[in-house]
XYZ file of C-alpha atoms in Angstrom:
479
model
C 107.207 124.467 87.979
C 110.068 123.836 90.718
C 113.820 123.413 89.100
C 114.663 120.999 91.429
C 114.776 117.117 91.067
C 112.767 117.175 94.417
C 109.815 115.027 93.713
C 110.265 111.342 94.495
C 108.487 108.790 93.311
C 108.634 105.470 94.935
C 107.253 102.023 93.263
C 108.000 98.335 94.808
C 109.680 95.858 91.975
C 106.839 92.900 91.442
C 105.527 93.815 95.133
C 103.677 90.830 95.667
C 105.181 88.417 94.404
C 108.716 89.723 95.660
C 107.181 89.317 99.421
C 106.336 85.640 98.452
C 109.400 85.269 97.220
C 111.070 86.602 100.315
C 108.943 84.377 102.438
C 109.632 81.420 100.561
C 113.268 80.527 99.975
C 112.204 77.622 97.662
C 111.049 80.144 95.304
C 113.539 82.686 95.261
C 114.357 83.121 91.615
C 111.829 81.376 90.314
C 109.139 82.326 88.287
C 105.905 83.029 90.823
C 102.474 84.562 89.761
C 100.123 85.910 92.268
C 96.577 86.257 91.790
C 93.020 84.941 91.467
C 93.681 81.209 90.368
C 90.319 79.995 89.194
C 89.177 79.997 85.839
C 87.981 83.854 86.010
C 91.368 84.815 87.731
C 93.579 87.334 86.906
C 97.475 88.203 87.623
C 97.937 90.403 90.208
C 101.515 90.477 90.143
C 104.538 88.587 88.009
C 107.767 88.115 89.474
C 110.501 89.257 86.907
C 111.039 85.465 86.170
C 107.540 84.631 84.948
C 107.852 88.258 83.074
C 110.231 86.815 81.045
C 107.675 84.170 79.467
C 105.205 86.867 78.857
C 103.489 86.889 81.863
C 101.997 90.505 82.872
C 99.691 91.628 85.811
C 95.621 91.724 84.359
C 96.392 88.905 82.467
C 93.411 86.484 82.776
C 95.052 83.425 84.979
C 94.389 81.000 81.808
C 96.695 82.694 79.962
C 99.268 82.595 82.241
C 99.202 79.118 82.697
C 99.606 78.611 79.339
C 102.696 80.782 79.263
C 104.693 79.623 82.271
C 102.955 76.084 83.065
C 105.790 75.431 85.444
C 105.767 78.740 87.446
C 104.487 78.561 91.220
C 100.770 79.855 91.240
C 99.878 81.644 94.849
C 96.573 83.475 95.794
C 97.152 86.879 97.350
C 97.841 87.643 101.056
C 96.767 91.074 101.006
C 97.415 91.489 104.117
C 100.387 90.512 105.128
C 100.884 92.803 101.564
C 99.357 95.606 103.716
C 101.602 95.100 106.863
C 104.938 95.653 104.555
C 103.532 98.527 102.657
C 102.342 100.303 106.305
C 106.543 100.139 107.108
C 107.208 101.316 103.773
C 105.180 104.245 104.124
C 106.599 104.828 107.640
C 109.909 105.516 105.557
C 108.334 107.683 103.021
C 106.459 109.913 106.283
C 110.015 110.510 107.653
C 111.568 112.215 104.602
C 107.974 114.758 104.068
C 104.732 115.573 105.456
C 103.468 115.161 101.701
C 103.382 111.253 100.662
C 100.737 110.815 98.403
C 100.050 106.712 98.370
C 98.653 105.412 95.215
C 98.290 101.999 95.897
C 100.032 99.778 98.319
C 103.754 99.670 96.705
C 103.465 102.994 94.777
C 103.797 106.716 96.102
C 104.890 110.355 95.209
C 107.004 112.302 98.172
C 107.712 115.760 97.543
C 111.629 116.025 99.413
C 112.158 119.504 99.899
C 108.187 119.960 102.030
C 110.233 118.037 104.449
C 113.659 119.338 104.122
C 115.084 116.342 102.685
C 115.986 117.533 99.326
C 116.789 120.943 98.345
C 118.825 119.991 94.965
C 120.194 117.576 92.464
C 122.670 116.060 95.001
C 120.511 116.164 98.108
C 117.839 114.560 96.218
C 119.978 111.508 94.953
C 121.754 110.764 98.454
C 117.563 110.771 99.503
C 116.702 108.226 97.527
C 119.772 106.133 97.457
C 119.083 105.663 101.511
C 115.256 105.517 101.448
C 116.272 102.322 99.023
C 118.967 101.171 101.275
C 116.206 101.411 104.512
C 113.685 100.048 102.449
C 115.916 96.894 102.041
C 116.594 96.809 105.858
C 113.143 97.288 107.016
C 111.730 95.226 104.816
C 114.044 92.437 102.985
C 112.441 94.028 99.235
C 113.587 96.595 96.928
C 112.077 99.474 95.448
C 112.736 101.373 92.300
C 112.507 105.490 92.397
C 112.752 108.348 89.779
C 113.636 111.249 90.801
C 112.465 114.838 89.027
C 111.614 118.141 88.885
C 107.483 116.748 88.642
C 104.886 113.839 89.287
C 105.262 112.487 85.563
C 108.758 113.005 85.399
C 109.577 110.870 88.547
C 107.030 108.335 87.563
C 108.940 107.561 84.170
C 112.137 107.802 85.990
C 111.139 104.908 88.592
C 109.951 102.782 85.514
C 113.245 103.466 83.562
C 114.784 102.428 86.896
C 113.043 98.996 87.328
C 114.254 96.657 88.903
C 115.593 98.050 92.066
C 117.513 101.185 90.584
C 117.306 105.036 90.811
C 116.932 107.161 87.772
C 116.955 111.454 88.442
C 116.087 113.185 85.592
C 117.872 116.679 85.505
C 116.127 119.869 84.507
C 116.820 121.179 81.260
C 116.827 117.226 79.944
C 113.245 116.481 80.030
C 112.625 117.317 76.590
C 114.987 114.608 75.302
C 113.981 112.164 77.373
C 110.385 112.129 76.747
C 110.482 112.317 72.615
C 111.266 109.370 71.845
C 108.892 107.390 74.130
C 105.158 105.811 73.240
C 102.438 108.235 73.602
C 100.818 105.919 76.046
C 103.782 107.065 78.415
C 101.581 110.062 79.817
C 99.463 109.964 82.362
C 95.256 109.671 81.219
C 96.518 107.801 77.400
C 95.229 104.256 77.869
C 94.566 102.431 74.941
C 91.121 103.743 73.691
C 92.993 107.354 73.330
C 96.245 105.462 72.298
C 94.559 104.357 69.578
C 93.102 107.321 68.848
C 96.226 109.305 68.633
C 97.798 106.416 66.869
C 95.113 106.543 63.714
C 96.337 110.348 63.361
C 99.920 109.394 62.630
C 100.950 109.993 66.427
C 103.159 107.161 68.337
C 105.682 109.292 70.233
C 105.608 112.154 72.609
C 107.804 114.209 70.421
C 104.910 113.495 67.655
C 102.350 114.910 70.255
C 104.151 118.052 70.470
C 105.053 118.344 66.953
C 100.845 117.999 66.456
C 100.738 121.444 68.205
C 97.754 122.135 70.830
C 94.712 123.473 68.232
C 95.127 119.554 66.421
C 95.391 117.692 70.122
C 91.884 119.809 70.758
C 90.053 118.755 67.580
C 90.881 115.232 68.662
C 90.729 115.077 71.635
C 88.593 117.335 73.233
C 89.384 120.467 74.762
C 90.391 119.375 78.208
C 92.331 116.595 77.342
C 93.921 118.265 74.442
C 95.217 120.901 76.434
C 96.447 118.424 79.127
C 98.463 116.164 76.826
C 99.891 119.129 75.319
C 101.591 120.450 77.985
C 102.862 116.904 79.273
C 104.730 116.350 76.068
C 106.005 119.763 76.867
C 107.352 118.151 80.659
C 104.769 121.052 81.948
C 103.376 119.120 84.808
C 101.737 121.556 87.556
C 100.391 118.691 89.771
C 101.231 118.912 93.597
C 102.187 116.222 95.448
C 98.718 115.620 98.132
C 99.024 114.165 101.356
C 96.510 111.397 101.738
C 93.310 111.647 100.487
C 89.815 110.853 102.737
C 88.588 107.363 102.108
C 85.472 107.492 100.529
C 84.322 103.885 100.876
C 85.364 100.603 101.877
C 84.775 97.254 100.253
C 85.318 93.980 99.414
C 83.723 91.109 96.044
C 85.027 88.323 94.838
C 84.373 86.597 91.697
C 83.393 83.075 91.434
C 85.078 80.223 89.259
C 81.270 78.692 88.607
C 77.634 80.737 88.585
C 76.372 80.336 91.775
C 72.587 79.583 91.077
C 71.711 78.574 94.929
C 69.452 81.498 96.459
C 70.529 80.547 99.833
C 74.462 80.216 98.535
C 73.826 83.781 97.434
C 73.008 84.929 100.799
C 75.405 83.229 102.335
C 78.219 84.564 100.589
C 77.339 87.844 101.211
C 76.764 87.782 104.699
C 80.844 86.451 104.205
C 81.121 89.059 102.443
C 79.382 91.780 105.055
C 81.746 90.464 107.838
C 84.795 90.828 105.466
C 83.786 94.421 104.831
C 83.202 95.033 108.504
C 86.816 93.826 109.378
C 88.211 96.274 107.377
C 86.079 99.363 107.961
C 87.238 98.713 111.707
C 90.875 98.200 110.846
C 90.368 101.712 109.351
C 88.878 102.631 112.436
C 85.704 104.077 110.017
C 81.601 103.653 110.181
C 79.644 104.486 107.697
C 75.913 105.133 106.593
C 75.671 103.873 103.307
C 75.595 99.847 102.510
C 75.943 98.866 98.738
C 75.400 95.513 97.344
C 76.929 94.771 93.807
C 75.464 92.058 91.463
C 77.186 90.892 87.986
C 74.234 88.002 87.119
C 75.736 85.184 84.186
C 75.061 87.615 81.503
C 77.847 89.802 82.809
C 74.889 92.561 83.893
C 76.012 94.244 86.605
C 73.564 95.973 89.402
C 74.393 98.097 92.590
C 71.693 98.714 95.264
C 72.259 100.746 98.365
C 70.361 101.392 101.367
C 71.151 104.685 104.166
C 70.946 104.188 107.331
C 69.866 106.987 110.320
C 73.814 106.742 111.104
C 76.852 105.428 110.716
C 77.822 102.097 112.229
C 80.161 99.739 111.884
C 77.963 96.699 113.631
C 78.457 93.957 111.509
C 74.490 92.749 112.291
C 73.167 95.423 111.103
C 75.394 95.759 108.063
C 74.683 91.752 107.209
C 70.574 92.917 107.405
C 70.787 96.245 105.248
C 72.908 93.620 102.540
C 70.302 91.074 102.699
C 67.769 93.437 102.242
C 69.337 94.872 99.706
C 69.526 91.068 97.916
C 66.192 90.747 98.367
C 65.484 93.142 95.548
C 67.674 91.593 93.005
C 66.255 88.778 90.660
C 69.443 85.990 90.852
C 68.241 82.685 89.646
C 69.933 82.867 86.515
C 72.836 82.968 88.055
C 75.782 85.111 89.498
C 79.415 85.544 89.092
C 80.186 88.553 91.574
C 79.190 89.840 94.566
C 80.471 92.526 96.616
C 79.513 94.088 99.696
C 80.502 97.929 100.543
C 80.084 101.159 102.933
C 80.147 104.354 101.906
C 79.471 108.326 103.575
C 82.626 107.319 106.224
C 82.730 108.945 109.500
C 85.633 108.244 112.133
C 84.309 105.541 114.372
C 82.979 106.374 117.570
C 81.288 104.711 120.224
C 77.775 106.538 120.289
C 77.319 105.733 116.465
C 76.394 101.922 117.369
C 74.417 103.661 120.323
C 72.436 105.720 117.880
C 71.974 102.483 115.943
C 70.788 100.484 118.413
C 68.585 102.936 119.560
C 66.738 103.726 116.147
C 66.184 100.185 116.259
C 64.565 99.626 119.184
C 62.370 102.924 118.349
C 60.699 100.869 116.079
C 59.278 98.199 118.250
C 60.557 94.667 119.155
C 61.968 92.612 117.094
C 60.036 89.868 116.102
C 61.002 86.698 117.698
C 61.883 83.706 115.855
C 61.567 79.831 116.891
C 64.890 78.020 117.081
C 66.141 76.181 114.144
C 65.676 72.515 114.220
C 68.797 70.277 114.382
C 68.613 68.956 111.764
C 68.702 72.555 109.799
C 71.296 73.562 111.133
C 74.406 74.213 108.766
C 76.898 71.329 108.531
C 80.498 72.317 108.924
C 82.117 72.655 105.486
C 85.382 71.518 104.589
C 88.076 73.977 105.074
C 89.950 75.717 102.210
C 93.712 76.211 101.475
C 94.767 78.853 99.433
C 97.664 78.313 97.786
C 100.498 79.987 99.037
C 98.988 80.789 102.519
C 100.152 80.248 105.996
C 99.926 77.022 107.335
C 101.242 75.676 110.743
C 101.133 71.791 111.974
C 101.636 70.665 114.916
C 104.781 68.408 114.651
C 106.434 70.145 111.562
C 106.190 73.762 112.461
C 105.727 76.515 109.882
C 104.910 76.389 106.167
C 102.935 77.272 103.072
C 100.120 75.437 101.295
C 101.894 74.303 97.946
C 98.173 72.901 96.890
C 95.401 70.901 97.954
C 92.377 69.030 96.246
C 90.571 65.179 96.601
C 90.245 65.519 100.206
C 94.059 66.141 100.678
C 96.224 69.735 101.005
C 100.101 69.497 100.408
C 102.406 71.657 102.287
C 106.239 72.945 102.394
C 107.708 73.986 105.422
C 110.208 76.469 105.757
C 110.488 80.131 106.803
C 111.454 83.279 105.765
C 115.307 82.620 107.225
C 115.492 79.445 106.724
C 116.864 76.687 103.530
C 114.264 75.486 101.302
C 111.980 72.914 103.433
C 110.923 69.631 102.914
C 106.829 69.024 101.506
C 104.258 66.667 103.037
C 100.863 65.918 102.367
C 98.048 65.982 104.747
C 94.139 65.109 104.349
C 92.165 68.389 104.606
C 89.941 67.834 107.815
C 94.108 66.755 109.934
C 93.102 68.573 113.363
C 97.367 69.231 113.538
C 97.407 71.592 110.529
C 96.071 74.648 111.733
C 95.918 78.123 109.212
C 98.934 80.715 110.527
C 99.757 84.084 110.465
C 102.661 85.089 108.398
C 106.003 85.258 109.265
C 108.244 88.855 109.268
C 110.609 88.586 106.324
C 113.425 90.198 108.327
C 113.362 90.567 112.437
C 112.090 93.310 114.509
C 114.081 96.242 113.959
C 113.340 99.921 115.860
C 111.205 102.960 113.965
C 113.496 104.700 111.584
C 114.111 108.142 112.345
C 113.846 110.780 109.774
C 116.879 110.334 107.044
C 120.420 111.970 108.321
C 121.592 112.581 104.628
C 125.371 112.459 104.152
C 127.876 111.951 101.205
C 128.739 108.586 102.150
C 128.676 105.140 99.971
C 125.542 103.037 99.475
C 125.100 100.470 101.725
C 127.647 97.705 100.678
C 125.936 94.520 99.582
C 126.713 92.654 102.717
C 123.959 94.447 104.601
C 121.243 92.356 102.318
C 119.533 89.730 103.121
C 121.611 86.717 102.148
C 118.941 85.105 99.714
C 119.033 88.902 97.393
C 120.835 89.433 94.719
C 119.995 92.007 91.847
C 121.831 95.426 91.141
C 123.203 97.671 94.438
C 124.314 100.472 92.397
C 122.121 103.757 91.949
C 121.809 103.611 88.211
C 118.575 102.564 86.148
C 118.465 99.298 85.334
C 116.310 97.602 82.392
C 113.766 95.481 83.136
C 113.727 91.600 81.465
């Protein structure tokens, strides 16, 4: 195990809702929840003001509501999400080689791989810029922890929340650790938690006190020995650059059973395309096409189908789906469906040539008569997520505040400007177009790799002028 506080470990404060706070000046410092808002929804993220009521991400929506009735309730923008996290990472790749992402606002950097940290000190001027960029480049903050392993950092960045920087020095990991809950370490969630708890153990210091031999007999050997030597702070992990994608895809959950066969197929031919947008964003075909069912009795089936070779054609992923529907008895209803692609290869161009040709090897396709008129599908009324990007043609930019009965209601305002005024609009207005979001701070030029020095944080002036929250580099607790 290194001695060094070297490992870094970076996590966003409330990342989603944070970036539609920043987006939004008439919610800045209010309570915001972002996440799936029909009946079936859960919280994605809680700004620290809805925290305060209770409010927690996997908390079904209903609950929410009932605990902060008045705070602003937006449906995710993953990715305008993904376009800040892709800068954020851009800052983590310039102080190592070895950022291991584990979701879009979390990572682990290990400082000295890339000569960024070779100490205490070193390691603390580090992280006090990479929160000071992170601010620039982005408008949000980030909490880190700082420490001589994965774990370690990881509690430090929670001790730190929000927007502070806990390092943990070596020879003090002990202490810290003995007094905290058991469900602290990594691989305790609650079924274990509970299990420890029945046997008289809440704390870390309790786990160690157990001794290894009683962690095995309840535990299991494995995962004895593991939680063993956490509560020791013996944490051997590496940090791992990137790991391979090993599938890509998308569901969504619905707020009423869909019992319609032909709904059914329809949403997942949505949901095909969806999946196809992002296995070419990643630049990625694949082979494998899954279909996932969960039918009104919360059963859940998967059926795949493999394919000669990998493609990313979005006909013949729609086919191998609706093939794959075929199979699967829906009339009592469904809740879920998801569409995925698995056995990834990087995308090139004579993997839709293979395709094609396989398919053509078979004989021609069948042809089919055109549709009458009258089948054709009528257009369906267009939806407004709340919280998404909205532009009209006379009022400029703004977000949908909520819609329903034919009419959608919208503020407009920007990212640098005062709180805007709201107006309401009927659903089909040909002037109110969807938008693409807005940057939360201007253009600025790549970052190059951190010049550590001794200086001062940033002073507070170089914020945004909407922020406020703690500058300083100690830990501060959350509400």
């Amino acid at each position: 195990m290194r001695t060094a506080p070297t490992i870094l470990h970076l996590d966003m404060d409330a990342f989603f809702a944070s970036a539609e706070q920043a987006s939004k000046p008439s919610l800045r410092g209010k309570a915001v929840v972002v996440g799936g808002l029909g009946p079936r929804g859960v919280v994605a993220t809680a700004s620290y003001e809805a925290r305060v009521f209770g409010v927690h991400s996997a908390m079904p929506m209903a609950q929410a509501r009932r605990l902060a009735p008045n705070a602003a309730y937006l449906v995710p923008r993953f990715a305008f999400y993904r376009s800040i996290s892709e800068r954020v990472m851009g800052l983590l790749r310039a102080l190592s080689p070895l950022v291991e992402p584990l979701s879009l606002d979390e990572a682990f950097v290990d400082l000295e791989a890339g000569g960024a940290a070779w100490d205490a000190e070193s390691a603390r001027l580090a992280g006090t810029k990479l929160r000071a960029d992170i601010r620039a480049v982005t408008g949000l903050t980030g909490s880190v922890g700082l420490a001589a392993a994965k774990m370690l950092a990881k509690i430090g960045s929670e001790q730190a929340k929000p927007d502070g920087l806990v390092l943990i020095e070596p020879g003090t990991e002990r202490a810290l650790l003995g007094p905290l809950s058991v469900r602290t370490l990594p691989g305790v969630g609650p079924a274990t938690g509970d299990h420890l708890r029945r046997a008289g153990i809440h704390t870390v210091e309790e786990i160690a006190e157990a001794g290894e031999d009683e962690l095995v007999r309840l535990l299991g050997k494995a995962h004895g020995h593991a939680l063993y030597a956490m509560a020791l702070a013996h944490d051997e992990r590496p940090v791992v650059a990137e790991r391979e994608t090993k599938s890509v895809s998308v569901e969504d959950t619905y707020d009423v059973d869909i019992h319609d066969r032909v709904r059914v197929a329809l949403e997942v031919q949505r949901l095909a395309d969806r999946c196809v947008r992002r296995l070419r964003g990643a630049g990625l075909s694949g082979r494998t096409i899954v279909l996932k069912v969960r039918r009104y009795d919360f059963s859940t089936l998967t059926r795949s189908e493999t394919l000669r070779g990998p493609t990313d054609d979005p006909a013949v992923i729609r086919e191998a789906a609706a093939r794959l529907l075929y199979s699967v008895d829906t009339t009592g209803g469904v809740r879920l469906l998801g569409v995925g692609v698995s056995g990834l290869a990087d995308y090139t161009q004579e993997d839709l040539f293979a395709q094609a040709a396989g398919a053509q090897a078979e004989g021609p396709a069948e042809e089919r008569p055109e549709e009458p008129a009258e089948r054709q599908p009528t257009p369906t009324e267009r939806r407004w997520p709340a919280g998404h990007d909205v532009r009209h043609a006379e009022y400029g930019h703004g977000w949908v505040q909520g819609s329903g009965l034919g009419r959608v209601t919208v503020r407009f305002e920007t990212p640098d400007s005062a709180p805007g005024r709201v107006r309401t609009f009927l659903m089909d207005d040909p002037d109110l177009e969807p938008a693409e979001p807005l940057p939360l701070v201007p253009s600025v030029p790549p970052v190059p790799p951190a010049q550590l020095s001794s200086g001062p944080e940033p002073e507070p002036a170089s914020l945004p002028k909407w922020w406020s929250g703690t500058v300083g580099g100690g830990a501060t607790s959350r509400p």
